[in-house]
């Protein structure tokens, strides 16, 4: 059992290097099994979700190994297995990309239902609707938690997504890449990881246009070849360090990022009283630690990301005045608030709106990470608190943050990992 121990109230100063994007790499690794050849994936973050996918690909029969720090080689040339029903598939959410990838390559797939963070129902109906529109027949066995997909042929078509969905957009793009003819995805999600996945597929020989807009057009190809690709920096990891710097005070340079991806957060932090300076691939956050309250609404990209919502709530807990945070993406993503209250945060939740009364002082607490981003919020609260914080369930945080305690320590935080 591991914990993070934090002695709070230290200003943060210095540089932090951001790793490759979790939500891009978890789509790109499954996409690599669509190639008849070797793929090299660079800027790979060292996180649990990546190790889980690596394990899954090996079990499927691909060669999948680290060939250097942050470089993964995937060779699926001899892959014949489309049956992905092992435990590692059930552990993470992004396993659903195996459906699109295997269906595209083999026109058949058997995939265990994905796991991942729990914030209310997380349906995959739009993914399945897109596969059906492309010609797949689908059996949904919820008793055993297995989805089976089969198509004589996949034929390009027009797909309109009822809700803007990252996962359904990427899954439809994966299957349509190896379909016959042209597919258009309307009301597509526009997140940076969608563009990154499309760029990777195009490097492998796909013909995808419009990723990053709400209409994506895919001209199917017969085969994909291997490619070498560098994952984009993680927007959410970068945002987590930006919020930590804003709350703790200091001067932090968040490096190796795409500042454009941070626009919604940079605007909010400026509103709250921080100085934000942007360069080509970095952002400086300069803060006195005294923040003003604000209103935030989570939205699909380029809106404020839901994956920074818990961290922002922790940040607003000490901002002067009353803040309102409205969660529009997930029906139940405030389950962690009870843990934050242990720090002395004054937060009430009514449906999808959290009202945060800023307090002068937070106090170290003994808490459990309830999911990945909630865990990051508790780290931020701990850094901003008087006294000692102990965070359990660190495995949730390790799913998406590479070496979090080392990166924070280098910025001057008093944080360590302890094993019990
Ligand atoms: C991705 O999840 C991310 N995960 C999530 O990040 C992120 O919170 C989410 O996108 C929104 O940005 C990965 O990329 C692996 P969606 P995804 O489909 O694809 C509804 C993190 O912390 N919906 O965009 O599962 C759904 O209920 C994780 O890194 C349907 O109704 O999210 C939600 O309200 C957590 N039917 C909305 O769409 C469907 O078939 C957006 O979900 C699919 C989704």
GROMACS .gro file of C-alpha atoms in nm, residues 4-388:
model
  385
    4UNK     CA    1   0.181   1.036  -0.078
    5UNK     CA    2   0.289   1.245   0.219
    6UNK     CA    3   0.286   1.622   0.170
    7UNK     CA    4   0.397   1.897   0.407
    8UNK     CA    5   0.215   2.195   0.260
    9UNK     CA    6   0.255   2.570   0.227
   10UNK     CA    7   0.574   2.576   0.022
   11UNK     CA    8   0.589   2.814  -0.275
   12UNK     CA    9   0.663   2.641  -0.607
   13UNK     CA   10   0.948   2.770  -0.824
   14UNK     CA   11   1.143   2.638  -1.122
   15UNK     CA   12   1.070   2.429  -1.429
   16UNK     CA   13   0.855   2.123  -1.484
   17UNK     CA   14   0.873   1.912  -1.802
   18UNK     CA   15   0.537   1.782  -1.918
   19UNK     CA   16   0.513   1.421  -2.040
   20UNK     CA   17   0.334   1.280  -2.345
   21UNK     CA   18  -0.046   1.301  -2.338
   22UNK     CA   19  -0.220   1.011  -2.165
   23UNK     CA   20  -0.543   1.046  -2.359
   24UNK     CA   21  -0.355   1.053  -2.690
   25UNK     CA   22  -0.126   0.759  -2.618
   26UNK     CA   23  -0.412   0.539  -2.499
   27UNK     CA   24  -0.571   0.578  -2.843
   28UNK     CA   25  -0.245   0.561  -3.040
   29UNK     CA   26  -0.122   0.233  -2.887
   30UNK     CA   27  -0.442   0.046  -2.989
   31UNK     CA   28  -0.429   0.220  -3.330
   32UNK     CA   29  -0.081   0.074  -3.380
   33UNK     CA   30  -0.229  -0.275  -3.405
   34UNK     CA   31  -0.396  -0.169  -3.730
   35UNK     CA   32  -0.059  -0.151  -3.908
   36UNK     CA   33   0.101  -0.436  -4.096
   37UNK     CA   34   0.443  -0.323  -3.981
   38UNK     CA   35   0.644  -0.173  -3.701
   39UNK     CA   36   0.531   0.144  -3.521
   40UNK     CA   37   0.763   0.346  -3.300
   41UNK     CA   38   0.588   0.570  -3.049
   42UNK     CA   39   0.801   0.845  -2.890
   43UNK     CA   40   0.738   1.076  -2.592
   44UNK     CA   41   0.558   0.790  -2.420
   45UNK     CA   42   0.452   0.882  -2.067
   46UNK     CA   43   0.556   0.634  -1.798
   47UNK     CA   44   0.210   0.579  -1.647
   48UNK     CA   45   0.001   0.279  -1.544
   49UNK     CA   46  -0.251   0.309  -1.831
   50UNK     CA   47   0.034   0.269  -2.081
   51UNK     CA   48   0.171  -0.037  -1.899
   52UNK     CA   49  -0.178  -0.184  -1.896
   53UNK     CA   50  -0.221  -0.136  -2.273
   54UNK     CA   51   0.127  -0.276  -2.337
   55UNK     CA   52   0.028  -0.585  -2.141
   56UNK     CA   53  -0.295  -0.612  -2.345
   57UNK     CA   54  -0.115  -0.588  -2.681
   58UNK     CA   55   0.134  -0.855  -2.575
   59UNK     CA   56  -0.151  -1.084  -2.471
   60UNK     CA   57  -0.312  -1.025  -2.811
   61UNK     CA   58   0.009  -1.149  -2.975
   62UNK     CA   59   0.181  -0.825  -3.079
   63UNK     CA   60   0.545  -0.752  -3.006
   64UNK     CA   61   0.526  -0.449  -2.781
   65UNK     CA   62   0.836  -0.335  -2.596
   66UNK     CA   63   1.016  -0.030  -2.467
   67UNK     CA   64   1.325   0.028  -2.680
   68UNK     CA   65   1.448   0.334  -2.492
   69UNK     CA   66   1.327   0.578  -2.232
   70UNK     CA   67   0.990   0.699  -2.354
   71UNK     CA   68   0.995   0.497  -2.677
   72UNK     CA   69   0.764   0.204  -2.746
   73UNK     CA   70   0.792  -0.035  -3.039
   74UNK     CA   71   0.476  -0.211  -3.153
   75UNK     CA   72   0.496  -0.480  -3.420
   76UNK     CA   73   0.156  -0.627  -3.502
   77UNK     CA   74   0.256  -0.778  -3.838
   78UNK     CA   75   0.181  -1.131  -3.721
   79UNK     CA   76  -0.122  -1.051  -3.510
   80UNK     CA   77  -0.415  -1.286  -3.571
   81UNK     CA   78  -0.606  -1.267  -3.243
   82UNK     CA   79  -0.908  -1.039  -3.221
   83UNK     CA   80  -1.024  -1.169  -2.887
   84UNK     CA   81  -0.943  -0.908  -2.620
   85UNK     CA   82  -1.130  -1.029  -2.316
   86UNK     CA   83  -0.849  -1.044  -2.056
   87UNK     CA   84  -0.841  -0.862  -1.724
   88UNK     CA   85  -0.603  -0.587  -1.839
   89UNK     CA   86  -0.872  -0.480  -2.088
   90UNK     CA   87  -1.125  -0.437  -1.809
   91UNK     CA   88  -0.889  -0.222  -1.601
   92UNK     CA   89  -0.890   0.096  -1.810
   93UNK     CA   90  -1.142   0.299  -2.005
   94UNK     CA   91  -0.941   0.339  -2.322
   95UNK     CA   92  -0.958  -0.034  -2.395
   96UNK     CA   93  -1.269   0.054  -2.592
   97UNK     CA   94  -1.034   0.169  -2.871
   98UNK     CA   95  -0.952  -0.199  -2.927
   99UNK     CA   96  -1.305  -0.232  -3.070
  100UNK     CA   97  -1.245   0.018  -3.351
  101UNK     CA   98  -0.888  -0.098  -3.413
  102UNK     CA   99  -0.960  -0.473  -3.422
  103UNK     CA  100  -1.284  -0.429  -3.616
  104UNK     CA  101  -1.097  -0.218  -3.872
  105UNK     CA  102  -0.816  -0.469  -3.912
  106UNK     CA  103  -0.995  -0.805  -3.881
  107UNK     CA  104  -1.358  -0.701  -3.941
  108UNK     CA  105  -1.418  -0.888  -3.619
  109UNK     CA  106  -1.350  -0.816  -3.251
  110UNK     CA  107  -1.440  -0.948  -2.909
  111UNK     CA  108  -1.360  -0.695  -2.639
  112UNK     CA  109  -1.424  -0.691  -2.264
  113UNK     CA  110  -1.619  -0.391  -2.137
  114UNK     CA  111  -1.380  -0.118  -2.026
  115UNK     CA  112  -1.323   0.000  -1.666
  116UNK     CA  113  -1.179   0.339  -1.568
  117UNK     CA  114  -1.283   0.622  -1.338
  118UNK     CA  115  -1.634   0.616  -1.200
  119UNK     CA  116  -1.830   0.937  -1.239
  120UNK     CA  117  -2.180   0.817  -1.316
  121UNK     CA  118  -2.290   0.613  -1.615
  122UNK     CA  119  -2.036   0.604  -1.895
  123UNK     CA  120  -2.229   0.467  -2.192
  124UNK     CA  121  -2.066   0.351  -2.517
  125UNK     CA  122  -2.387   0.358  -2.722
  126UNK     CA  123  -2.247   0.616  -2.964
  127UNK     CA  124  -1.939   0.401  -3.034
  128UNK     CA  125  -2.163   0.104  -3.113
  129UNK     CA  126  -2.399   0.318  -3.323
  130UNK     CA  127  -2.102   0.429  -3.535
  131UNK     CA  128  -1.978   0.069  -3.582
  132UNK     CA  129  -2.331  -0.042  -3.680
  133UNK     CA  130  -2.355   0.244  -3.930
  134UNK     CA  131  -2.030   0.119  -4.087
  135UNK     CA  132  -2.186  -0.227  -4.127
  136UNK     CA  133  -2.094  -0.417  -3.811
  137UNK     CA  134  -2.327  -0.656  -3.633
  138UNK     CA  135  -2.289  -0.629  -3.258
  139UNK     CA  136  -2.372  -0.858  -2.969
  140UNK     CA  137  -2.381  -0.688  -2.632
  141UNK     CA  138  -2.335  -0.945  -2.354
  142UNK     CA  139  -2.359  -0.736  -2.037
  143UNK     CA  140  -2.384  -1.043  -1.815
  144UNK     CA  141  -2.029  -1.145  -1.902
  145UNK     CA  142  -1.918  -0.794  -1.991
  146UNK     CA  143  -1.820  -0.868  -2.351
  147UNK     CA  144  -1.897  -0.686  -2.676
  148UNK     CA  145  -1.864  -0.890  -2.998
  149UNK     CA  146  -1.847  -0.712  -3.333
  150UNK     CA  147  -1.842  -0.861  -3.683
  151UNK     CA  148  -1.875  -0.720  -4.033
  152UNK     CA  149  -1.870  -0.888  -4.374
  153UNK     CA  150  -1.745  -0.554  -4.504
  154UNK     CA  151  -1.710  -0.211  -4.346
  155UNK     CA  152  -1.857   0.051  -4.577
  156UNK     CA  153  -1.799   0.426  -4.540
  157UNK     CA  154  -2.104   0.626  -4.437
  158UNK     CA  155  -2.226   0.948  -4.272
  159UNK     CA  156  -2.216   0.936  -3.894
  160UNK     CA  157  -2.377   1.206  -3.682
  161UNK     CA  158  -2.281   1.189  -3.315
  162UNK     CA  159  -2.579   1.285  -3.093
  163UNK     CA  160  -2.338   1.398  -2.820
  164UNK     CA  161  -1.986   1.529  -2.865
  165UNK     CA  162  -1.783   1.227  -2.757
  166UNK     CA  163  -1.406   1.191  -2.760
  167UNK     CA  164  -1.417   0.812  -2.746
  168UNK     CA  165  -1.686   0.768  -3.012
  169UNK     CA  166  -1.510   1.012  -3.247
  170UNK     CA  167  -1.179   0.824  -3.220
  171UNK     CA  168  -1.339   0.480  -3.241
  172UNK     CA  169  -1.539   0.575  -3.551
  173UNK     CA  170  -1.222   0.719  -3.706
  174UNK     CA  171  -1.028   0.396  -3.635
  175UNK     CA  172  -1.286   0.165  -3.793
  176UNK     CA  173  -1.357   0.400  -4.087
  177UNK     CA  174  -0.987   0.420  -4.173
  178UNK     CA  175  -0.995   0.058  -4.295
  179UNK     CA  176  -1.351   0.072  -4.438
  180UNK     CA  177  -1.439   0.092  -4.808
  181UNK     CA  178  -1.527   0.441  -4.931
  182UNK     CA  179  -1.578   0.771  -4.754
  183UNK     CA  180  -1.700   0.828  -4.397
  184UNK     CA  181  -1.791   1.164  -4.248
  185UNK     CA  182  -1.822   1.211  -3.874
  186UNK     CA  183  -2.036   1.512  -3.786
  187UNK     CA  184  -2.054   1.677  -3.445
  188UNK     CA  185  -1.710   1.525  -3.385
  189UNK     CA  186  -1.511   1.606  -3.072
  190UNK     CA  187  -1.214   1.842  -3.129
  191UNK     CA  188  -0.979   1.759  -2.841
  192UNK     CA  189  -0.603   1.772  -2.912
  193UNK     CA  190  -0.578   1.393  -2.871
  194UNK     CA  191  -0.823   1.348  -3.160
  195UNK     CA  192  -0.595   1.547  -3.386
  196UNK     CA  193  -0.296   1.351  -3.256
  197UNK     CA  194  -0.460   1.014  -3.325
  198UNK     CA  195  -0.562   1.128  -3.675
  199UNK     CA  196  -0.205   1.248  -3.743
  200UNK     CA  197  -0.067   0.910  -3.634
  201UNK     CA  198  -0.315   0.723  -3.855
  202UNK     CA  199  -0.225   0.950  -4.149
  203UNK     CA  200   0.145   0.873  -4.090
  204UNK     CA  201   0.049   0.505  -4.125
  205UNK     CA  202  -0.118   0.573  -4.461
  206UNK     CA  203  -0.473   0.671  -4.358
  207UNK     CA  204  -0.660   0.951  -4.535
  208UNK     CA  205  -0.821   1.161  -4.264
  209UNK     CA  206  -0.907   1.528  -4.303
  210UNK     CA  207  -1.073   1.774  -4.067
  211UNK     CA  208  -0.960   1.633  -3.729
  212UNK     CA  209  -0.978   1.923  -3.483
  213UNK     CA  210  -1.298   2.055  -3.645
  214UNK     CA  211  -1.648   1.917  -3.593
  215UNK     CA  212  -1.657   1.741  -3.931
  216UNK     CA  213  -1.400   1.469  -3.998
  217UNK     CA  214  -1.379   1.308  -4.341
  218UNK     CA  215  -1.211   0.971  -4.380
  219UNK     CA  216  -1.140   0.802  -4.711
  220UNK     CA  217  -1.090   0.436  -4.632
  221UNK     CA  218  -0.767   0.261  -4.730
  222UNK     CA  219  -0.695  -0.110  -4.769
  223UNK     CA  220  -0.390  -0.135  -4.547
  224UNK     CA  221  -0.181   0.067  -4.305
  225UNK     CA  222   0.196   0.050  -4.272
  226UNK     CA  223   0.425   0.113  -3.974
  227UNK     CA  224   0.523   0.467  -3.874
  228UNK     CA  225   0.729   0.659  -3.621
  229UNK     CA  226   0.535   0.914  -3.418
  230UNK     CA  227   0.588   1.158  -3.132
  231UNK     CA  228   0.297   1.195  -2.886
  232UNK     CA  229   0.183   1.551  -2.808
  233UNK     CA  230   0.234   1.692  -2.456
  234UNK     CA  231  -0.032   1.628  -2.194
  235UNK     CA  232  -0.275   1.918  -2.169
  236UNK     CA  233  -0.419   1.794  -1.839
  237UNK     CA  234  -0.085   1.724  -1.670
  238UNK     CA  235   0.028   2.074  -1.775
  239UNK     CA  236  -0.295   2.225  -1.639
  240UNK     CA  237  -0.253   2.042  -1.308
  241UNK     CA  238   0.093   2.197  -1.254
  242UNK     CA  239  -0.037   2.540  -1.362
  243UNK     CA  240  -0.314   2.526  -1.102
  244UNK     CA  241  -0.072   2.400  -0.835
  245UNK     CA  242   0.160   2.696  -0.907
  246UNK     CA  243  -0.131   2.941  -0.899
  247UNK     CA  244  -0.251   2.817  -0.558
  248UNK     CA  245   0.088   2.773  -0.389
  249UNK     CA  246   0.237   3.095  -0.523
  250UNK     CA  247   0.577   3.124  -0.689
  251UNK     CA  248   0.707   3.126  -1.044
  252UNK     CA  249   0.677   2.802  -1.239
  253UNK     CA  250   0.772   2.740  -1.600
  254UNK     CA  251   0.555   2.458  -1.739
  255UNK     CA  252   0.769   2.329  -2.028
  256UNK     CA  253   0.728   2.109  -2.333
  257UNK     CA  254   0.365   2.201  -2.392
  258UNK     CA  255   0.144   2.348  -2.663
  259UNK     CA  256   0.031   2.678  -2.502
  260UNK     CA  257  -0.273   2.698  -2.734
  261UNK     CA  258  -0.413   2.384  -2.568
  262UNK     CA  259  -0.410   2.571  -2.237
  263UNK     CA  260  -0.609   2.879  -2.351
  264UNK     CA  261  -0.924   2.813  -2.144
  265UNK     CA  262  -0.721   2.755  -1.826
  266UNK     CA  263  -0.478   3.043  -1.889
  267UNK     CA  264  -0.775   3.280  -1.927
  268UNK     CA  265  -0.926   3.161  -1.596
  269UNK     CA  266  -0.597   3.186  -1.406
  270UNK     CA  267  -0.548   3.542  -1.535
  271UNK     CA  268  -0.900   3.625  -1.419
  272UNK     CA  269  -0.810   3.482  -1.078
  273UNK     CA  270  -0.509   3.713  -1.048
  274UNK     CA  271  -0.210   3.519  -1.186
  275UNK     CA  272   0.036   3.643  -1.443
  276UNK     CA  273   0.054   3.398  -1.734
  277UNK     CA  274   0.339   3.440  -1.985
  278UNK     CA  275   0.341   3.224  -2.296
  279UNK     CA  276   0.635   3.118  -2.513
  280UNK     CA  277   0.651   2.877  -2.809
  281UNK     CA  278   0.647   2.564  -2.595
  282UNK     CA  279   0.611   2.684  -2.238
  283UNK     CA  280   0.393   2.885  -2.002
  284UNK     CA  281   0.518   3.073  -1.695
  285UNK     CA  282   0.271   3.093  -1.409
  286UNK     CA  283   0.357   3.372  -1.169
  287UNK     CA  284   0.138   3.394  -0.861
  288UNK     CA  285   0.131   3.543  -0.513
  289UNK     CA  286  -0.094   3.257  -0.408
  290UNK     CA  287  -0.377   3.504  -0.341
  291UNK     CA  288  -0.651   3.422  -0.591
  292UNK     CA  289  -0.991   3.570  -0.671
  293UNK     CA  290  -1.309   3.362  -0.703
  294UNK     CA  291  -1.451   3.296  -1.050
  295UNK     CA  292  -1.708   3.096  -1.247
  296UNK     CA  293  -1.606   2.791  -1.449
  297UNK     CA  294  -1.812   2.568  -1.677
  298UNK     CA  295  -1.661   2.247  -1.815
  299UNK     CA  296  -1.715   2.192  -2.187
  300UNK     CA  297  -1.577   1.992  -2.476
  301UNK     CA  298  -1.255   2.138  -2.629
  302UNK     CA  299  -1.179   2.426  -2.670
  303UNK     CA  300  -1.387   2.484  -2.354
  304UNK     CA  301  -1.259   2.429  -2.002
  305UNK     CA  302  -1.170   2.057  -1.971
  306UNK     CA  303  -1.367   1.839  -1.735
  307UNK     CA  304  -1.039   1.660  -1.660
  308UNK     CA  305  -0.917   1.977  -1.484
  309UNK     CA  306  -1.242   2.027  -1.292
  310UNK     CA  307  -1.139   1.863  -0.960
  311UNK     CA  308  -0.798   2.036  -0.962
  312UNK     CA  309  -0.970   2.371  -1.027
  313UNK     CA  310  -1.215   2.315  -0.741
  314UNK     CA  311  -0.917   2.253  -0.511
  315UNK     CA  312  -0.761   2.574  -0.645
  316UNK     CA  313  -1.077   2.776  -0.588
  317UNK     CA  314  -1.108   2.650  -0.231
  318UNK     CA  315  -0.869   2.926  -0.118
  319UNK     CA  316  -0.974   3.194  -0.368
  320UNK     CA  317  -1.129   3.503  -0.214
  321UNK     CA  318  -1.507   3.510  -0.263
  322UNK     CA  319  -1.762   3.259  -0.389
  323UNK     CA  320  -1.689   3.053  -0.699
  324UNK     CA  321  -1.929   2.845  -0.903
  325UNK     CA  322  -1.816   2.542  -1.100
  326UNK     CA  323  -2.062   2.378  -1.339
  327UNK     CA  324  -1.984   2.030  -1.471
  328UNK     CA  325  -2.156   1.978  -1.805
  329UNK     CA  326  -1.975   1.670  -1.936
  330UNK     CA  327  -2.016   1.403  -1.667
  331UNK     CA  328  -2.331   1.346  -1.463
  332UNK     CA  329  -2.153   1.268  -1.135
  333UNK     CA  330  -1.800   1.404  -1.117
  334UNK     CA  331  -1.819   1.564  -0.773
  335UNK     CA  332  -1.789   1.245  -0.569
  336UNK     CA  333  -1.448   1.352  -0.438
  337UNK     CA  334  -1.581   1.667  -0.270
  338UNK     CA  335  -1.628   1.488   0.065
  339UNK     CA  336  -1.255   1.415   0.067
  340UNK     CA  337  -1.172   1.781  -0.014
  341UNK     CA  338  -1.391   1.895   0.275
  342UNK     CA  339  -1.148   1.718   0.510
  343UNK     CA  340  -0.898   1.995   0.427
  344UNK     CA  341  -1.148   2.255   0.554
  345UNK     CA  342  -1.280   2.343   0.205
  346UNK     CA  343  -1.629   2.492   0.214
  347UNK     CA  344  -1.802   2.342  -0.087
  348UNK     CA  345  -2.163   2.249  -0.149
  349UNK     CA  346  -2.293   2.061  -0.450
  350UNK     CA  347  -2.634   2.092  -0.607
  351UNK     CA  348  -2.669   1.861  -0.905
  352UNK     CA  349  -2.402   1.962  -1.155
  353UNK     CA  350  -2.301   2.286  -0.978
  354UNK     CA  351  -2.045   2.316  -0.700
  355UNK     CA  352  -2.044   2.635  -0.493
  356UNK     CA  353  -1.706   2.704  -0.338
  357UNK     CA  354  -1.672   2.954  -0.052
  358UNK     CA  355  -1.305   3.049  -0.048
  359UNK     CA  356  -1.138   3.011   0.294
  360UNK     CA  357  -0.816   3.171   0.423
  361UNK     CA  358  -0.657   2.852   0.539
  362UNK     CA  359  -0.666   2.481   0.452
  363UNK     CA  360  -0.540   2.213   0.689
  364UNK     CA  361  -0.353   1.893   0.605
  365UNK     CA  362  -0.580   1.586   0.596
  366UNK     CA  363  -0.581   1.209   0.569
  367UNK     CA  364  -0.764   1.138   0.242
  368UNK     CA  365  -0.809   0.878  -0.031
  369UNK     CA  366  -0.783   0.949  -0.403
  370UNK     CA  367  -1.123   0.852  -0.538
  371UNK     CA  368  -1.014   0.862  -0.904
  372UNK     CA  369  -0.729   0.993  -1.119
  373UNK     CA  370  -0.807   1.367  -1.140
  374UNK     CA  371  -0.965   1.372  -0.793
  375UNK     CA  372  -0.632   1.238  -0.668
  376UNK     CA  373  -0.455   1.528  -0.841
  377UNK     CA  374  -0.697   1.768  -0.672
  378UNK     CA  375  -0.603   1.624  -0.333
  379UNK     CA  376  -0.234   1.671  -0.412
  380UNK     CA  377  -0.307   2.039  -0.489
  381UNK     CA  378  -0.510   2.080  -0.169
  382UNK     CA  379  -0.228   1.916   0.029
  383UNK     CA  380   0.033   2.148  -0.125
  384UNK     CA  381  -0.180   2.449  -0.028
  385UNK     CA  382  -0.255   2.333   0.328
  386UNK     CA  383  -0.096   2.397   0.666
  387UNK     CA  384   0.042   2.074   0.808
  388UNK     CA  385   0.071   1.720   0.681
   0.00000   0.00000   0.00000
